[in-house]
XYZ file of C-alpha atoms in Angstrom:
687
model
C -3.654 -10.007 12.042
C -2.340 -9.937 8.518
C -1.421 -6.037 8.876
C 0.075 -6.542 12.150
C 2.650 -8.974 10.815
C 3.240 -6.908 7.804
C 3.757 -3.997 10.058
C 6.479 -6.366 12.238
C 8.001 -7.340 9.020
C 8.196 -3.862 7.695
C 10.069 -2.778 11.102
C 12.340 -5.947 10.661
C 13.509 -5.010 7.264
C 14.071 -1.502 8.546
C 16.302 -2.796 11.206
C 18.044 -4.981 8.555
C 18.835 -1.774 6.621
C 19.958 -0.037 9.470
C 22.608 -2.964 10.473
C 24.155 -3.192 6.826
C 24.474 0.623 6.349
C 25.762 1.434 9.631
C 29.330 0.255 8.319
C 28.692 2.241 5.065
C 27.951 5.494 7.423
C 31.349 4.825 9.205
C 32.935 4.465 5.924
C 31.970 7.692 4.695
C 32.584 9.578 8.101
C 36.015 8.086 8.221
C 36.997 9.457 4.713
C 35.442 12.729 5.787
C 37.449 13.248 9.129
C 40.187 15.879 8.900
C 43.710 14.872 9.588
C 43.781 16.055 12.899
C 40.936 13.871 13.856
C 42.093 10.641 12.387
C 42.217 8.746 15.395
C 38.715 8.960 15.970
C 38.354 6.738 12.699
C 38.711 3.612 15.005
C 35.911 4.311 17.566
C 33.597 5.624 14.769
C 33.816 2.272 13.209
C 33.474 0.356 16.446
C 30.928 2.218 17.667
C 28.768 1.510 14.163
C 29.692 -1.990 14.207
C 28.472 -2.405 17.918
C 24.863 -0.702 17.097
C 25.071 -2.980 13.906
C 25.400 -6.109 15.972
C 22.751 -5.178 18.682
C 20.280 -4.805 15.684
C 21.462 -8.013 14.061
C 20.841 -9.769 17.163
C 17.283 -8.540 17.274
C 16.416 -9.349 13.476
C 18.056 -12.798 14.338
C 15.604 -13.442 17.377
C 12.540 -12.288 15.241
C 13.331 -14.427 12.146
C 15.454 -17.421 13.458
C 12.996 -20.611 12.923
C 9.929 -18.200 12.535
C 8.606 -17.039 9.365
C 10.731 -15.891 6.492
C 10.799 -12.244 5.555
C 10.957 -10.904 2.232
C 10.392 -7.484 0.937
C 11.346 -6.164 -2.548
C 10.595 -3.315 -4.896
C 10.821 -2.588 -8.710
C 14.455 -2.257 -9.898
C 14.605 -2.341 -13.660
C 13.264 -4.056 -16.983
C 14.778 -6.577 -19.305
C 12.841 -6.734 -22.403
C 9.196 -7.594 -21.006
C 10.619 -8.951 -17.730
C 10.451 -6.652 -14.807
C 13.264 -7.391 -12.064
C 13.037 -6.703 -8.402
C 15.305 -6.372 -5.707
C 15.084 -6.527 -1.707
C 16.084 -8.166 1.207
C 15.365 -11.913 2.122
C 15.772 -12.886 5.711
C 15.347 -16.516 6.486
C 17.484 -18.669 8.706
C 20.533 -18.619 6.714
C 20.651 -15.010 6.051
C 19.963 -13.808 9.940
C 22.675 -16.559 10.966
C 25.243 -14.823 8.562
C 24.011 -11.433 9.399
C 24.756 -12.011 13.086
C 27.679 -13.976 12.617
C 29.745 -11.264 10.473
C 28.630 -8.688 13.073
C 29.754 -10.817 16.041
C 32.914 -11.568 14.470
C 33.593 -8.200 13.211
C 33.005 -6.760 16.630
C 36.047 -8.099 18.589
C 38.067 -7.413 15.438
C 37.283 -3.776 15.502
C 38.303 -3.453 19.235
C 41.435 -5.292 18.603
C 42.303 -3.143 15.712
C 41.940 0.161 17.599
C 45.294 -1.011 19.702
C 46.915 -3.118 16.776
C 47.060 -0.524 14.417
C 47.071 2.556 16.740
C 50.670 3.643 15.406
C 50.167 2.840 11.615
C 50.147 5.999 9.324
C 47.281 4.484 7.596
C 45.027 4.278 10.899
C 42.112 6.106 9.284
C 42.257 4.454 5.905
C 42.310 1.022 7.465
C 39.130 1.636 9.402
C 37.345 3.196 6.436
C 38.268 0.038 4.319
C 37.188 -2.096 7.043
C 33.753 -0.564 7.624
C 33.217 -1.080 3.750
C 34.251 -4.671 3.946
C 31.842 -5.305 6.608
C 29.113 -3.422 4.638
C 29.666 -5.221 1.675
C 29.487 -8.539 3.206
C 26.415 -7.778 5.101
C 24.509 -6.838 2.111
C 25.654 -9.989 0.195
C 24.073 -12.123 3.008
C 20.458 -10.637 2.804
C 20.284 -9.863 -0.864
C 17.366 -11.568 -2.542
C 18.368 -11.043 -6.058
C 21.565 -12.687 -8.058
C 22.411 -9.506 -9.689
C 22.439 -7.512 -6.411
C 24.271 -10.588 -4.888
C 26.863 -10.373 -7.690
C 27.474 -6.738 -7.427
C 28.397 -6.931 -3.441
C 30.299 -10.274 -4.247
C 32.484 -7.949 -6.283
C 32.556 -5.510 -3.834
C 33.570 -8.171 -1.099
C 36.499 -9.129 -3.462
C 37.371 -5.595 -4.051
C 37.443 -4.589 -0.557
C 39.702 -7.593 0.448
C 42.201 -6.552 -2.229
C 42.384 -3.254 -0.683
C 42.853 -4.741 2.926
C 45.300 -7.537 1.961
C 47.242 -4.659 0.104
C 46.816 -2.281 2.729
C 50.551 -1.929 3.344
C 51.279 -1.003 -0.498
C 54.732 0.105 0.127
C 55.628 -3.517 0.530
C 56.136 -5.738 -2.660
C 54.935 -8.634 -1.155
C 51.535 -7.326 -0.080
C 51.167 -6.010 -3.667
C 52.123 -9.350 -5.211
C 49.601 -10.947 -2.852
C 46.407 -8.467 -3.400
C 47.111 -8.899 -7.139
C 47.258 -12.505 -6.986
C 43.969 -12.875 -4.813
C 42.111 -10.256 -6.957
C 43.027 -12.263 -10.400
C 42.381 -15.774 -9.075
C 38.931 -14.181 -7.650
C 38.300 -12.866 -11.094
C 38.231 -16.430 -12.590
C 35.749 -17.333 -10.064
C 33.673 -14.151 -10.499
C 33.447 -14.938 -14.271
C 32.060 -18.313 -13.529
C 29.530 -16.982 -11.299
C 28.573 -14.355 -14.001
C 28.089 -16.709 -16.363
C 25.984 -19.192 -14.180
C 23.620 -15.980 -13.401
C 23.225 -15.382 -17.093
C 22.432 -19.128 -17.794
C 19.984 -19.385 -14.862
C 18.130 -16.191 -16.230
C 17.984 -17.398 -19.612
C 16.557 -20.644 -18.492
C 14.000 -19.106 -15.710
C 13.599 -15.732 -16.628
C 14.102 -14.403 -13.298
C 17.210 -13.290 -10.861
C 15.076 -13.794 -7.703
C 16.671 -16.077 -5.587
C 13.594 -17.181 -3.513
C 11.669 -18.004 -6.694
C 14.544 -19.903 -8.056
C 16.028 -21.752 -5.002
C 12.939 -22.031 -2.477
C 11.975 -25.685 -1.639
C 9.075 -25.525 -4.294
C 10.741 -23.262 -6.712
C 11.676 -23.030 -10.335
C 15.269 -25.042 -9.778
C 13.154 -27.974 -7.991
C 10.606 -28.178 -10.712
C 13.136 -28.576 -13.391
C 14.385 -31.844 -14.643
C 16.944 -33.271 -17.077
C 15.453 -35.671 -19.749
C 16.890 -36.792 -22.923
C 19.886 -34.213 -22.753
C 17.613 -31.292 -22.319
C 17.161 -29.237 -19.335
C 13.316 -28.554 -18.902
C 11.969 -25.967 -16.663
C 8.573 -24.464 -16.079
C 9.169 -21.438 -18.367
C 11.554 -23.009 -20.950
C 14.220 -25.594 -21.678
C 17.768 -25.407 -22.625
C 20.241 -28.324 -23.815
C 21.495 -30.257 -20.260
C 24.808 -29.130 -21.013
C 24.054 -25.755 -19.852
C 22.915 -26.931 -16.396
C 26.316 -28.537 -15.838
C 28.036 -25.456 -17.097
C 26.340 -23.234 -14.523
C 27.279 -25.626 -11.856
C 30.862 -25.185 -13.149
C 30.649 -21.501 -13.039
C 29.313 -21.486 -9.407
C 32.024 -24.107 -8.613
C 34.478 -21.754 -9.455
C 33.231 -18.891 -7.722
C 33.172 -21.076 -4.413
C 36.475 -22.297 -5.257
C 38.146 -18.759 -5.545
C 36.187 -17.395 -2.736
C 36.690 -19.954 -0.354
C 40.096 -21.164 -1.431
C 39.397 -24.514 -2.580
C 41.669 -26.718 -4.985
C 42.714 -25.640 -7.642
C 42.048 -21.776 -6.619
C 43.030 -21.977 -3.250
C 46.915 -20.550 -3.390
C 46.071 -16.999 -3.032
C 44.715 -17.448 0.664
C 48.409 -18.262 2.302
C 49.852 -15.236 0.274
C 46.965 -13.172 1.631
C 48.566 -13.137 5.068
C 50.801 -10.100 3.922
C 47.782 -7.661 5.133
C 47.193 -6.773 8.934
C 46.892 -9.636 11.171
C 43.324 -8.442 12.349
C 42.280 -8.393 8.595
C 43.553 -11.846 8.236
C 41.084 -12.665 11.050
C 38.181 -11.231 9.543
C 38.799 -12.683 6.282
C 39.354 -16.092 7.400
C 36.436 -16.336 9.925
C 33.264 -15.086 8.663
C 33.600 -12.680 5.682
C 35.059 -13.306 2.409
C 36.201 -17.104 2.290
C 32.929 -17.872 4.263
C 31.122 -16.144 1.192
C 31.897 -19.396 -0.950
C 30.151 -21.684 1.483
C 27.206 -19.268 1.838
C 26.798 -19.116 -1.931
C 26.439 -23.001 -1.833
C 23.958 -22.728 0.695
C 21.811 -20.243 -1.236
C 21.780 -22.267 -4.492
C 22.064 -25.673 -3.149
C 18.823 -27.062 -4.794
C 20.730 -26.668 -8.172
C 22.868 -29.624 -7.868
C 22.183 -32.984 -8.630
C 23.948 -36.315 -7.110
C 26.975 -36.126 -9.584
C 27.649 -32.463 -8.984
C 27.194 -32.946 -5.189
C 29.519 -36.041 -5.394
C 32.369 -33.695 -7.222
C 31.912 -31.020 -4.509
C 32.473 -33.613 -1.779
C 35.308 -34.885 -3.575
C 37.022 -31.607 -4.154
C 36.215 -30.528 -0.415
C 37.770 -33.748 0.910
C 41.158 -33.491 -1.156
C 41.435 -29.690 -0.081
C 41.041 -30.464 3.325
C 43.787 -33.201 3.321
C 45.845 -31.524 1.237
C 46.124 -28.230 3.272
C 46.577 -30.098 6.696
C 49.514 -31.708 5.233
C 51.097 -28.531 4.124
C 50.352 -26.992 7.530
C 52.458 -29.795 8.962
C 55.648 -28.484 8.083
C 55.222 -24.513 7.823
C 56.973 -22.211 10.195
C 55.277 -19.073 9.533
C 52.572 -18.635 12.341
C 50.082 -16.964 9.867
C 50.736 -19.605 7.058
C 50.008 -22.411 9.368
C 46.858 -20.878 10.345
C 45.888 -20.007 6.671
C 46.406 -23.679 5.442
C 44.218 -24.553 8.303
C 41.411 -22.119 7.089
C 41.842 -23.947 3.628
C 41.529 -27.120 5.409
C 38.284 -26.746 7.525
C 36.779 -24.806 4.469
C 37.408 -28.234 2.517
C 35.354 -29.958 5.351
C 32.355 -27.402 4.823
C 32.704 -27.913 0.900
C 32.710 -31.606 1.775
C 29.833 -31.777 3.908
C 27.620 -29.865 1.263
C 28.700 -32.420 -1.308
C 27.653 -35.455 1.101
C 24.206 -33.812 2.038
C 25.244 -32.868 5.567
C 23.853 -29.198 4.733
C 23.181 -28.302 8.605
C 26.510 -29.584 9.653
C 28.476 -27.652 7.194
C 26.575 -24.291 7.983
C 27.158 -25.438 11.681
C 30.867 -25.678 11.106
C 31.053 -22.327 9.323
C 29.566 -20.960 12.417
C 32.044 -22.434 14.912
C 34.878 -22.247 12.796
C 34.524 -18.274 12.832
C 35.029 -18.134 16.141
C 38.061 -20.167 16.784
C 39.693 -19.093 13.880
C 39.391 -15.608 14.554
C 40.572 -16.267 17.988
C 43.578 -17.896 16.648
C 44.372 -15.218 14.358
C 44.239 -12.459 17.040
C 46.377 -14.630 19.318
C 49.013 -14.867 16.311
C 48.720 -11.113 15.729
C 49.586 -10.338 19.630
C 52.443 -12.923 19.400
C 53.914 -11.355 16.196
C 53.547 -8.057 17.574
C 55.457 -8.697 20.859
C 58.078 -10.689 18.631
C 58.501 -7.453 16.554
C 58.878 -5.267 20.029
C 61.627 -8.063 20.895
C 63.113 -7.746 17.460
C 63.005 -3.498 17.738
C 64.359 -3.198 20.775
C 67.434 -5.334 20.601
C 68.141 -4.529 17.044
C 67.678 -8.282 15.874
C 67.582 -9.450 12.496
C 64.697 -12.229 12.847
C 61.394 -12.851 11.323
C 58.627 -12.197 14.012
C 56.238 -14.560 12.481
C 58.718 -17.430 12.419
C 57.650 -20.093 15.099
C 61.310 -21.333 15.201
C 62.250 -18.114 17.104
C 59.702 -18.354 19.455
C 59.027 -20.822 22.842
C 58.021 -20.352 26.407
C 55.524 -17.651 25.545
C 53.032 -18.914 28.070
C 55.116 -17.404 30.978
C 55.062 -14.108 29.688
C 51.475 -14.059 27.814
C 49.372 -16.099 30.017
C 46.099 -15.014 28.829
C 47.092 -15.335 25.257
C 48.459 -18.619 25.844
C 44.967 -19.836 27.455
C 43.137 -18.224 24.442
C 45.340 -20.060 21.747
C 44.954 -23.349 23.729
C 40.891 -23.102 23.578
C 40.948 -21.945 19.970
C 43.205 -24.732 19.172
C 41.260 -27.445 20.753
C 38.194 -26.160 19.280
C 40.009 -26.484 15.577
C 41.154 -29.845 16.630
C 37.509 -30.738 17.475
C 37.993 -32.054 21.294
C 35.046 -32.614 23.418
C 33.509 -29.558 25.356
C 34.412 -27.153 22.429
C 32.208 -25.954 19.657
C 34.519 -27.399 17.029
C 33.793 -30.942 18.558
C 30.049 -30.608 17.785
C 30.262 -29.377 14.276
C 33.172 -31.606 12.993
C 31.869 -34.686 14.802
C 28.501 -34.355 12.651
C 30.283 -33.955 9.282
C 32.480 -37.058 9.942
C 29.771 -39.230 11.129
C 27.530 -38.127 8.220
C 30.379 -38.878 5.653
C 30.620 -42.442 6.874
C 26.689 -42.516 6.752
C 26.845 -41.382 3.320
C 29.743 -43.604 2.007
C 27.787 -46.719 3.611
C 26.170 -48.780 0.858
C 28.375 -47.101 -1.871
C 31.358 -48.505 -3.762
C 34.753 -48.845 -2.135
C 36.071 -45.844 -3.871
C 33.496 -43.626 -2.078
C 34.929 -44.766 1.466
C 38.008 -42.833 0.411
C 36.320 -39.565 1.441
C 35.549 -40.266 5.225
C 38.605 -42.131 5.710
C 40.456 -39.224 4.166
C 38.359 -36.925 6.360
C 39.139 -38.698 9.503
C 43.023 -38.815 8.625
C 42.838 -34.980 7.881
C 41.336 -34.473 11.669
C 44.406 -36.340 12.807
C 46.707 -34.087 10.775
C 45.014 -31.034 12.235
C 45.594 -32.307 15.629
C 49.455 -32.697 14.884
C 49.930 -29.308 13.359
C 47.836 -27.369 16.226
C 49.808 -29.005 18.764
C 53.094 -28.541 17.033
C 52.256 -24.663 16.889
C 51.297 -24.459 20.335
C 54.114 -26.326 21.450
C 56.782 -24.402 19.465
C 55.118 -20.721 20.345
C 54.227 -21.478 24.163
C 56.394 -24.293 25.572
C 59.906 -24.701 26.007
C 62.412 -21.793 26.393
C 62.359 -18.635 23.891
C 64.454 -19.506 21.037
C 65.514 -15.898 20.488
C 66.848 -15.508 24.042
C 68.851 -18.756 23.561
C 70.494 -17.269 20.422
C 71.185 -14.020 21.861
C 71.906 -14.119 25.495
C 71.318 -10.906 27.133
C 68.854 -9.233 25.223
C 65.754 -7.195 26.939
C 62.562 -8.997 27.057
C 59.456 -6.661 27.683
C 56.433 -8.282 26.512
C 53.025 -9.392 27.586
C 49.191 -9.814 26.867
C 48.731 -6.312 26.162
C 45.918 -4.008 27.278
C 42.205 -4.502 27.578
C 41.773 -3.881 23.917
C 43.587 -6.994 23.171
C 42.362 -9.086 26.312
C 38.780 -8.530 25.673
C 38.353 -9.815 22.187
C 40.213 -12.715 23.108
C 38.159 -13.699 26.269
C 34.723 -13.077 24.242
C 35.984 -15.316 21.270
C 37.244 -17.935 23.987
C 34.072 -18.412 25.378
C 32.333 -18.702 22.047
C 34.725 -21.545 21.189
C 33.168 -23.648 24.121
C 29.929 -26.049 23.724
C 27.516 -23.825 25.907
C 27.034 -21.338 23.223
C 25.483 -23.699 20.662
C 24.274 -26.836 23.021
C 23.510 -27.748 26.416
C 24.780 -31.332 25.536
C 28.428 -31.147 24.748
C 28.595 -34.429 23.011
C 25.900 -34.582 20.556
C 25.623 -32.303 17.712
C 22.090 -33.243 17.089
C 21.070 -31.115 20.123
C 22.876 -27.766 19.043
C 20.187 -25.223 18.297
C 22.008 -23.962 15.014
C 22.112 -27.782 13.563
C 18.277 -27.869 14.317
C 17.758 -24.570 12.425
C 18.586 -26.428 9.064
C 17.556 -29.788 9.589
C 14.320 -31.487 10.688
C 14.160 -33.030 14.201
C 12.762 -36.438 12.734
C 16.113 -36.974 11.153
C 18.142 -36.970 14.446
C 18.356 -40.833 14.775
C 21.447 -43.002 15.834
C 20.700 -45.345 13.252
C 24.165 -47.018 12.954
C 27.288 -47.613 14.896
C 29.128 -44.462 13.572
C 27.562 -42.235 16.062
C 29.598 -44.038 18.723
C 32.755 -45.201 16.799
C 33.545 -42.196 15.077
C 33.720 -39.685 18.040
C 35.675 -42.029 20.188
C 38.212 -43.054 17.448
C 38.596 -39.558 16.280
C 39.248 -38.159 19.880
C 41.596 -41.128 21.287
C 43.597 -41.015 18.491
C 43.826 -37.022 18.419
C 44.768 -37.073 21.892
C 47.479 -39.736 21.337
C 48.719 -37.371 18.607
C 48.817 -34.340 20.799
C 50.829 -36.242 23.405
C 53.084 -37.413 20.815
C 53.463 -33.925 19.629
C 54.201 -32.605 23.036
C 56.733 -35.280 23.865
C 58.360 -34.662 20.313
C 58.783 -30.818 20.532
C 58.603 -30.088 24.269
C 60.233 -33.113 26.126
C 62.788 -33.592 23.159
C 62.302 -37.192 23.178
C 63.301 -37.450 19.432
C 61.482 -36.271 16.209
C 60.373 -39.244 14.500
C 59.433 -37.722 11.236
C 62.116 -36.917 8.892
C 63.084 -33.624 7.921
C 63.966 -34.619 4.209
C 62.686 -36.913 1.591
C 60.238 -36.177 -0.883
C 57.043 -36.247 1.468
C 58.883 -33.537 3.681
C 59.608 -31.791 0.416
C 56.073 -32.015 -0.813
C 54.863 -30.486 2.480
C 57.303 -28.010 2.860
C 56.793 -27.043 -0.875
C 52.950 -26.538 -0.439
C 52.603 -29.286 -2.974
C 54.531 -27.630 -5.618
C 51.202 -25.744 -6.793
C 52.830 -22.303 -7.209
C 55.573 -23.770 -9.125
C 53.191 -25.750 -11.481
C 51.258 -22.795 -12.104
C 54.363 -20.810 -12.750
C 55.291 -23.511 -15.453
C 52.180 -24.625 -16.839
C 50.114 -21.233 -16.954
C 52.185 -18.346 -15.830
C 55.105 -18.788 -17.983
C 53.150 -20.022 -21.352
C 50.746 -16.825 -20.745
C 53.801 -14.558 -20.374
C 55.658 -16.170 -23.614
C 52.237 -15.856 -25.557
C 51.859 -11.943 -24.427
C 55.639 -11.569 -25.160
C 55.114 -12.942 -28.528
C 52.059 -11.105 -29.112
C 53.968 -7.988 -27.863
C 56.583 -8.575 -30.390
C 54.054 -9.338 -33.225
C 52.114 -6.007 -32.135
C 55.488 -4.179 -32.289
C 57.137 -5.774 -35.174
C 54.503 -6.692 -37.609
C 51.175 -4.768 -36.827
C 53.309 -1.550 -35.771
C 55.890 -2.074 -38.441
C 53.352 -2.432 -41.154
C 51.483 0.778 -39.765
C 54.997 2.559 -39.381
C 55.745 1.499 -43.127
C 52.228 2.767 -44.284
C 53.048 6.174 -42.320
C 56.780 6.470 -44.089
C 54.949 5.730 -47.323
C 52.294 8.627 -46.484
C 55.116 10.710 -45.435
C 57.028 10.354 -48.385
C 54.128 10.657 -50.654
C 53.002 13.882 -48.870
C 56.794 15.172 -49.584
C 56.342 14.285 -53.250
C 53.091 16.071 -53.420
C 54.610 19.006 -51.551
C 57.774 19.267 -54.007
C 55.416 19.139 -56.906
C 52.961 21.528 -55.361
C 55.985 23.932 -54.637
C 58.252 23.382 -57.863
C 55.636 22.686 -60.511
C 52.380 23.860 -59.809
C 53.287 27.041 -57.942
C 56.392 27.405 -60.480
C 53.650 27.472 -63.223
C 51.617 29.840 -61.613
C 54.599 31.999 -60.793
C 55.680 31.668 -64.370
C 52.171 32.931 -65.520
C 52.321 35.767 -63.070
C 56.012 36.912 -64.417
C 54.745 36.659 -68.103
C 51.517 38.879 -67.079
C 53.732 41.292 -65.053
C 56.264 41.424 -68.168
C 53.540 42.169 -70.717
C 52.212 44.413 -68.166
C 55.488 46.200 -67.795
C 56.160 46.406 -71.282
C 52.737 47.750 -72.278
C 53.181 50.298 -69.613
C 55.694 52.021 -71.528
C 53.173 52.797 -74.130
C 51.004 54.873 -71.750
C 53.493 57.473 -70.633
C 51.289 60.770 -71.212
C 53.439 62.211 -74.231
C 51.715 62.990 -77.396
C 54.865 62.936 -79.457
C 55.524 59.231 -78.114
C 51.988 58.480 -79.256
C 52.627 59.957 -82.763
C 56.094 58.439 -83.054
C 54.514 54.902 -81.968
C 52.124 55.171 -84.455
C 54.499 55.912 -87.149
C 56.249 52.842 -86.219
C 53.320 50.765 -86.185
C 52.475 51.907 -89.868
C 55.765 51.476 -91.073
C 55.969 47.896 -89.882
C 52.676 47.102 -91.670
C 53.739 48.406 -94.793
C 57.071 46.674 -94.518
C 55.264 43.360 -93.834
C 52.687 43.808 -96.408
C 55.355 44.788 -99.004
C 57.530 41.727 -98.263
C 54.540 39.150 -97.900
C-alpha cells in the first residue's frame, strides 16, 4: 500500500512540475520565434496555460483535503548542514496553484485580442508566461531560499510588465517605483530568512511552520528566543517579524509601502488584472499563510491594525478618483487590507477565502475596465479628440452600447461590495463577523477595528456604485461635449466576451457554496478550518450581515440618485476631507518631502564631496605627481643625460686627439718623439 501511495505522490509531483514548467516553455518558445511568426506567441502562451490549468485542477483534486505531498532532493551544504529543496503540496499550495492558472487563463485569451495591434505582441506574451511561471513555482516551493528566488522573479517580472510600454515616461517611473519599494520589502524578507536559519538551522518550510514544527516548539522566555536547536535574544524574533511584514507590505501594497500600486496602472490593463487578482499582490497574503505559526499575539494585533487602516484609507481615496484603473487599484489595496486584517484577528480561513473570491471579481473588473478604455480610445482616435480615455468623467451611458460588459461590471461590482448571492458576500461576511468576535471582551480601542472595517464596506459600496453610475448610466459625456462625433463601439469579439462570462460566473456563490448566506458552508473555508468551530455562538452572525447589506443597498440607492437621477450631490467637492481623498492622503508628497528630497540632498552633498574634496584631493595628488615627473624628466634630460653626454664628448675629443698620433708616417712618429724628449728635458731643467 505504501508503495502504491508513493507512486501516486510521485505522479502528482510530476504533474505539478509539468504545470509550473509549461509557462516557462512558452516563454522560451516565444523568444525563439522568428519575427514573421510573432503572432503565434499569443496562442503558444494560451495553450500552455490551458494545459497547465487542466493539470493544476488534477493536482488540486488529488491533494485538497487529502494527505499532503512533499518530495525534495539534496541541493547544497552550508557548513555541516545539508539543504534540501523540493515541492510542497498542501491545501494552501494547490489552492494557489489552481487559482493562478484559473485567473491567468481568461487574461491570456483576453490579451490575444487586447494586444493584437501592439508592436511588442511577442515580447508581451513572453513576459506574461515568465510571470506566471515565477508565481507558480513560488506557491509550491518547500524551501525558503527557493521561495525567495522566485519571490524576486515575481517582482522582476512585474517590473518588466509594468514598464512594458517603456517609451512612455510614466511607465518607466511607475516600474522603477514598484521595483524600489519592493526591494525594501525583499530586504526585510531576506533578513527574516537569515534569522530563521540562524535559529533553526534549516530553510525547510514544512519543518519550520508545520503544526508541530520547530516554530511551534520555540518560546520566548526572559528575553531569550528558545528553540529546540539553539537560542537567540528575543529581539531577533521581532526583527524577523518586521522583515516579513515589510515583505508583505511591499508585495501586497499595504501601508506604508502601498503607493507603488496605483502608479503601476501604466502597464497594459490585462496585466493589471493579473497582478491585482492572483499573482503579485496575492503573494504577500500567501506568505503570511505560509509563515503564520511565527507570529505571536502582539504581532498579529499589529497586522490587524495595519490591515484595517490600509483598507479604510484606500477606500476613502477611491471615493474621489476619476481614473477608472486608479479607482480599481485603490480598491485592491483596500481588499488586501481586509485580508491582512483577517490574518491578524485569527481569521486565517476567511483571509484565504477572500483572497480566492477577490481574484475573480477584481480580474473581471479590470478586464471590463480594459474594454471600456479600449472603446473610449477608439472614440478619441476616430474623432481626433483630446480626451483621457481612462477618465470616468468622459464616460456615461455605455450600458446601451456594451450590454455584456455592463452586466459583467455589475456582477463584479456587487461581488466587490459583498452583496448576497455573490462570492464576495460569503468571504467578506466571514471577515466582518470574526472581527467583531475578536474584539469582544477586549478593550474599547480594539473595537475600532471591526467598526472601521464595517465603515470601509459602506465606503466600498459608494465608490463602486459611483464608478458604475459614471461609466454605464446617464448619457455619454464626451458626446454631449462634442455633438455629432461618430460612435462605433461595442463589447468586442469572443476573445473579450468569453473571459468576462467565465469570470462573472465565478463571482457568484455556487462556485464556493450551495448556501448563499453562510460562509461556514463554503468548501474553501472548510479546507482551512475545523468543522467543529462553525457555531453561531453570538448575535454577530445575524446582525452584521443584515446591517452591512441593508446600509450598503441604501448607499447604492443614494449614489444612483446622486449621479444618475441628478438629485444633488450632498458631498462637498472642496474642503479638507475632499482634498485629502483626492490628494491620496498626500503620501507621495510626504514621502517626497521626508524621504526623497533628503536622500537627493544627501546624494548631492555626497556627490559634491566626491567631486570637490575626494576627487580634488586625488587630482591634486595627480598634479603633484605630474609635476614631480616633469622635474624628474628635466633632471634626467639635462643633468644625468647632460653629464653622460659631457663624458661622451670628452672621450670623443680625447679619442680624436689621440688618433692624430696614429697617422702611419714614420717621420711624424720621430718628430713626435723628439718633441716629447725636448719637453721632458725642458721640464727637468726648469724644475
